[in-house]
mmCIF file of C-alpha atoms in Angstrom:
data_model
loop_
_atom_site.group_PDB
_atom_site.id
_atom_site.type_symbol
_atom_site.label_atom_id
_atom_site.label_comp_id
_atom_site.label_asym_id
_atom_site.label_seq_id
_atom_site.Cartn_x
_atom_site.Cartn_y
_atom_site.Cartn_z
ATOM 1 C CA MET A 11 79.299 94.321 69.557
ATOM 2 C CA GLY A 12 77.289 97.160 71.768
ATOM 3 C CA LEU A 13 77.583 100.040 68.883
ATOM 4 C CA HIS A 14 75.897 97.106 66.126
ATOM 5 C CA ASN A 15 73.359 96.710 68.716
ATOM 6 C CA ILE A 16 72.827 99.983 69.182
ATOM 7 C CA ARG A 17 72.751 100.578 65.014
ATOM 8 C CA ARG A 18 70.168 97.688 64.749
ATOM 9 C CA ASP A 19 67.604 99.056 67.213
ATOM 10 C CA ARG A 20 68.196 102.607 65.636
ATOM 11 C CA ARG A 21 67.295 101.239 62.260
ATOM 12 C CA GLN A 22 64.295 99.100 63.424
ATOM 13 C CA PHE A 23 63.390 102.171 65.390
ATOM 14 C CA THR A 24 63.422 104.067 62.178
ATOM 15 C CA GLN A 25 61.454 101.605 60.254
ATOM 16 C CA LEU A 26 58.833 101.071 63.022
ATOM 17 C CA ASN A 27 58.785 105.336 63.110
ATOM 18 C CA TYR A 28 58.158 105.660 59.306
ATOM 19 C CA ARG A 29 55.598 102.213 59.749
ATOM 20 C CA LEU A 30 53.543 104.170 61.605
ATOM 21 C CA LYS A 31 53.619 107.406 59.944
ATOM 22 C CA THR A 32 52.005 105.960 57.273
ATOM 23 C CA LEU A 33 49.634 104.152 58.479
ATOM 24 C CA LEU A 34 48.720 107.447 60.717
ATOM 25 C CA LEU A 35 48.673 109.269 57.251
ATOM 26 C CA GLY A 36 46.048 106.418 55.688
ATOM 27 C CA LEU A 37 44.189 106.884 58.382
ATOM 28 C CA SER A 38 44.183 110.759 58.272
ATOM 29 C CA VAL A 39 43.140 110.782 54.214
ATOM 30 C CA LEU A 40 40.729 107.828 55.144
ATOM 31 C CA LEU A 41 39.270 110.401 58.283
ATOM 32 C CA ILE A 42 39.154 113.307 55.426
ATOM 33 C CA LEU A 43 37.503 111.629 52.640
ATOM 34 C CA VAL A 44 34.768 109.941 54.976
ATOM 35 C CA SER A 45 34.239 113.572 56.468
ATOM 36 C CA VAL A 46 34.082 115.102 53.056
ATOM 37 C CA ILE A 47 31.662 112.384 51.629
ATOM 38 C CA LEU A 48 29.469 112.939 54.943
ATOM 39 C CA ALA A 49 29.012 116.441 54.904
ATOM 40 C CA VAL A 50 28.487 116.268 51.224
ATOM 41 C CA LEU A 51 25.727 114.243 52.080
ATOM 42 C CA ILE A 52 24.090 116.080 54.580
ATOM 43 C CA PHE A 53 24.315 119.111 52.330
ATOM 44 C CA SER A 54 22.445 117.626 50.243
ATOM 45 C CA TYR A 55 19.675 116.536 52.515
ATOM 46 C CA VAL A 56 19.639 119.955 54.317
ATOM 47 C CA PHE A 57 19.758 121.686 50.869
ATOM 48 C CA ASP A 58 16.232 119.696 49.877
ATOM 49 C CA ILE A 59 14.722 120.023 52.436
ATOM 50 C CA ALA A 60 15.352 124.153 51.841
ATOM 51 C CA THR A 61 14.366 124.101 48.504
ATOM 52 C CA HIS A 62 11.204 121.567 49.019
ATOM 53 C CA PRO A 63 8.978 123.356 52.070
ATOM 54 C CA ALA A 64 6.198 119.906 51.768
ATOM 55 C CA HIS A 65 9.629 117.842 52.359
ATOM 56 C CA ALA A 66 10.071 119.957 55.622
ATOM 57 C CA LYS A 67 6.763 119.952 56.658
ATOM 58 C CA ASP A 68 6.455 116.243 56.062
ATOM 59 C CA LEU A 69 9.199 115.224 58.208
ATOM 60 C CA VAL A 70 7.661 118.256 60.865
ATOM 61 C CA ASP A 71 4.629 116.052 60.862
ATOM 62 C CA GLN A 72 5.981 112.727 61.000
ATOM 63 C CA TRP A 73 8.021 113.998 64.021
ATOM 64 C CA ALA A 74 4.966 115.682 65.752
ATOM 65 C CA THR A 75 3.114 112.314 65.169
ATOM 66 C CA MET A 76 5.937 110.792 66.999
ATOM 67 C CA PHE A 77 5.759 112.538 69.940
ATOM 68 C CA LEU A 78 2.115 112.651 70.018
ATOM 69 C CA GLU A 79 1.580 108.704 70.028
ATOM 70 C CA SER A 80 4.335 108.393 72.237
ATOM 71 C CA SER A 81 2.226 110.516 74.535
ATOM 72 C CA ASN A 82 -1.494 109.772 73.638
ATOM 73 C CA THR A 83 -1.101 105.971 73.379
ATOM 74 C CA SER A 84 -4.806 105.577 74.607
ATOM 75 C CA GLN A 85 -6.425 107.691 71.590
ATOM 76 C CA PRO A 86 -6.620 105.968 68.062
ATOM 77 C CA SER A 87 -8.407 108.445 66.667
ATOM 78 C CA LYS A 88 -6.824 111.391 64.578
ATOM 79 C CA THR A 89 -8.200 114.414 65.876
ATOM 80 C CA SER A 90 -6.826 117.646 66.693
ATOM 81 C CA SER A 91 -6.152 117.814 70.268
ATOM 82 C CA ALA A 92 -4.070 120.909 72.467
ATOM 83 C CA PHE A 93 -0.965 118.843 72.435
ATOM 84 C CA ASP A 94 -0.785 118.879 68.421
ATOM 85 C CA GLY A 95 0.672 122.474 68.663
ATOM 86 C CA PRO A 96 3.856 121.967 71.236
ATOM 87 C CA ALA A 97 4.029 118.660 69.887
ATOM 88 C CA ARG A 98 5.204 120.561 65.923
ATOM 89 C CA TRP A 99 6.701 122.712 67.790
ATOM 90 C CA PHE A 100 8.872 120.354 69.857
ATOM 91 C CA ALA A 101 9.484 118.688 66.703
ATOM 92 C CA VAL A 102 10.710 121.633 64.740
ATOM 93 C CA ILE A 103 13.230 122.352 67.758
ATOM 94 C CA THR A 104 14.652 118.830 68.098
ATOM 95 C CA LEU A 105 15.314 118.875 64.304
ATOM 96 C CA ILE A 106 17.009 122.114 64.455
ATOM 97 C CA VAL A 107 19.669 120.910 67.275
ATOM 98 C CA LEU A 108 19.622 117.136 65.707
ATOM 99 C CA SER A 109 21.227 119.059 62.510
ATOM 100 C CA TYR A 110 23.240 121.480 63.739
ATOM 101 C CA LEU A 111 24.601 118.330 65.457
ATOM 102 C CA LEU A 112 24.403 116.180 62.337
ATOM 103 C CA ILE A 113 26.755 119.346 60.326
ATOM 104 C CA ARG A 114 29.350 119.623 63.192
ATOM 105 C CA ILE A 115 29.973 115.558 62.993
ATOM 106 C CA PRO A 116 31.850 116.068 59.504
ATOM 107 C CA LEU A 117 33.453 119.168 60.621
ATOM 108 C CA LEU A 118 34.644 117.798 63.555
ATOM 109 C CA MET A 119 36.139 115.083 61.900
ATOM 110 C CA LEU A 120 37.832 116.756 58.855
ATOM 111 C CA GLN A 121 39.329 118.992 61.559
ATOM 112 C CA MET A 122 40.442 115.387 63.392
ATOM 113 C CA GLY A 123 41.794 114.691 60.089
ATOM 114 C CA THR A 124 44.074 117.520 59.102
ATOM 115 C CA GLN A 125 45.103 117.367 62.784
ATOM 116 C CA LEU A 126 46.585 113.899 62.706
ATOM 117 C CA MET A 127 47.614 114.543 58.833
ATOM 118 C CA ILE A 128 49.753 118.039 59.898
ATOM 119 C CA SER A 129 51.290 115.812 63.221
ATOM 120 C CA CYS A 130 52.454 112.618 60.902
ATOM 121 C CA GLN A 131 54.544 115.473 58.657
ATOM 122 C CA GLU A 132 55.945 117.199 61.422
ATOM 123 C CA ASP A 133 59.597 116.790 61.684
ATOM 124 C CA ASN A 134 59.774 116.394 65.226
ATOM 125 C CA GLN A 135 62.466 118.897 65.866
ATOM 126 C CA SER A 136 61.353 118.846 70.053
ATOM 127 C CA LEU A 137 61.724 115.564 70.313
ATOM 128 C CA ARG A 138 65.311 115.319 68.912
ATOM 129 C CA SER A 139 66.273 118.619 70.812
ATOM 130 C CA PHE A 140 65.377 116.254 73.722
ATOM 131 C CA VAL A 141 66.614 113.559 72.745
ATOM 132 C CA ARG A 142 69.910 115.505 72.829
ATOM 133 C CA GLU A 143 69.378 116.792 76.229
ATOM 134 C CA VAL A 144 68.673 113.336 77.802
ATOM 135 C CA MET A 145 72.105 112.176 75.726
ATOM 136 C CA TYR A 146 74.076 114.816 77.061
ATOM 137 C CA GLU A 147 73.115 114.785 80.701
ATOM 138 C CA LEU A 148 73.661 110.646 80.136
ATOM 139 C CA LYS A 149 77.582 111.112 78.802
ATOM 140 C CA THR A 150 78.245 113.876 81.826
ATOM 141 C CA SER A 151 76.495 112.567 84.708
ATOM 142 C CA PRO A 152 79.064 110.611 86.504
ATOM 143 C CA ASP A 153 77.711 106.601 87.205
ATOM 144 C CA ARG A 154 75.619 105.891 89.909
ATOM 145 C CA GLU A 155 76.509 102.632 90.112
ATOM 146 C CA ASP A 156 80.523 103.185 91.151
ATOM 147 C CA GLU A 157 79.914 105.118 93.565
ATOM 148 C CA PRO A 158 79.776 103.143 97.300
ATOM 149 C CA SER A 159 76.486 103.676 99.350
ATOM 150 C CA ASN A 160 77.052 105.846 102.386
ATOM 151 C CA GLY A 161 74.389 103.173 104.336
ATOM 152 C CA THR A 162 76.073 100.461 104.348
#
């Protein structure tokens, strides 16, 4: 009866392990696809800005006016002030940092997806050897329950 339970538990563990690997492989494929699609979208947007300088100028102007509006709410007129130049430079620096971070997101997602796929496809030899060592130790060690205690 004990051997039957061990075989049943091993079969259930194998089925659960297979389902988990299938789920993780599906998740990694989804993650890789989303990262590739996101990378293509970001690349096309950055390429459009790089090939059309007027779009880049408009984008910098929009960000500069956002920074100016947040700092100068008392001036409703559109006169140039001394803060226009620094606001434009701040907008350029902000857009460069945001584009760098935006480009890193799909690359990190792609890296996570590929690492997850690699880990799911590996045959866990180290885990098997660890389980063998534990089973060997359990077989060779004397039963602790059968030894009488020295204290009482």
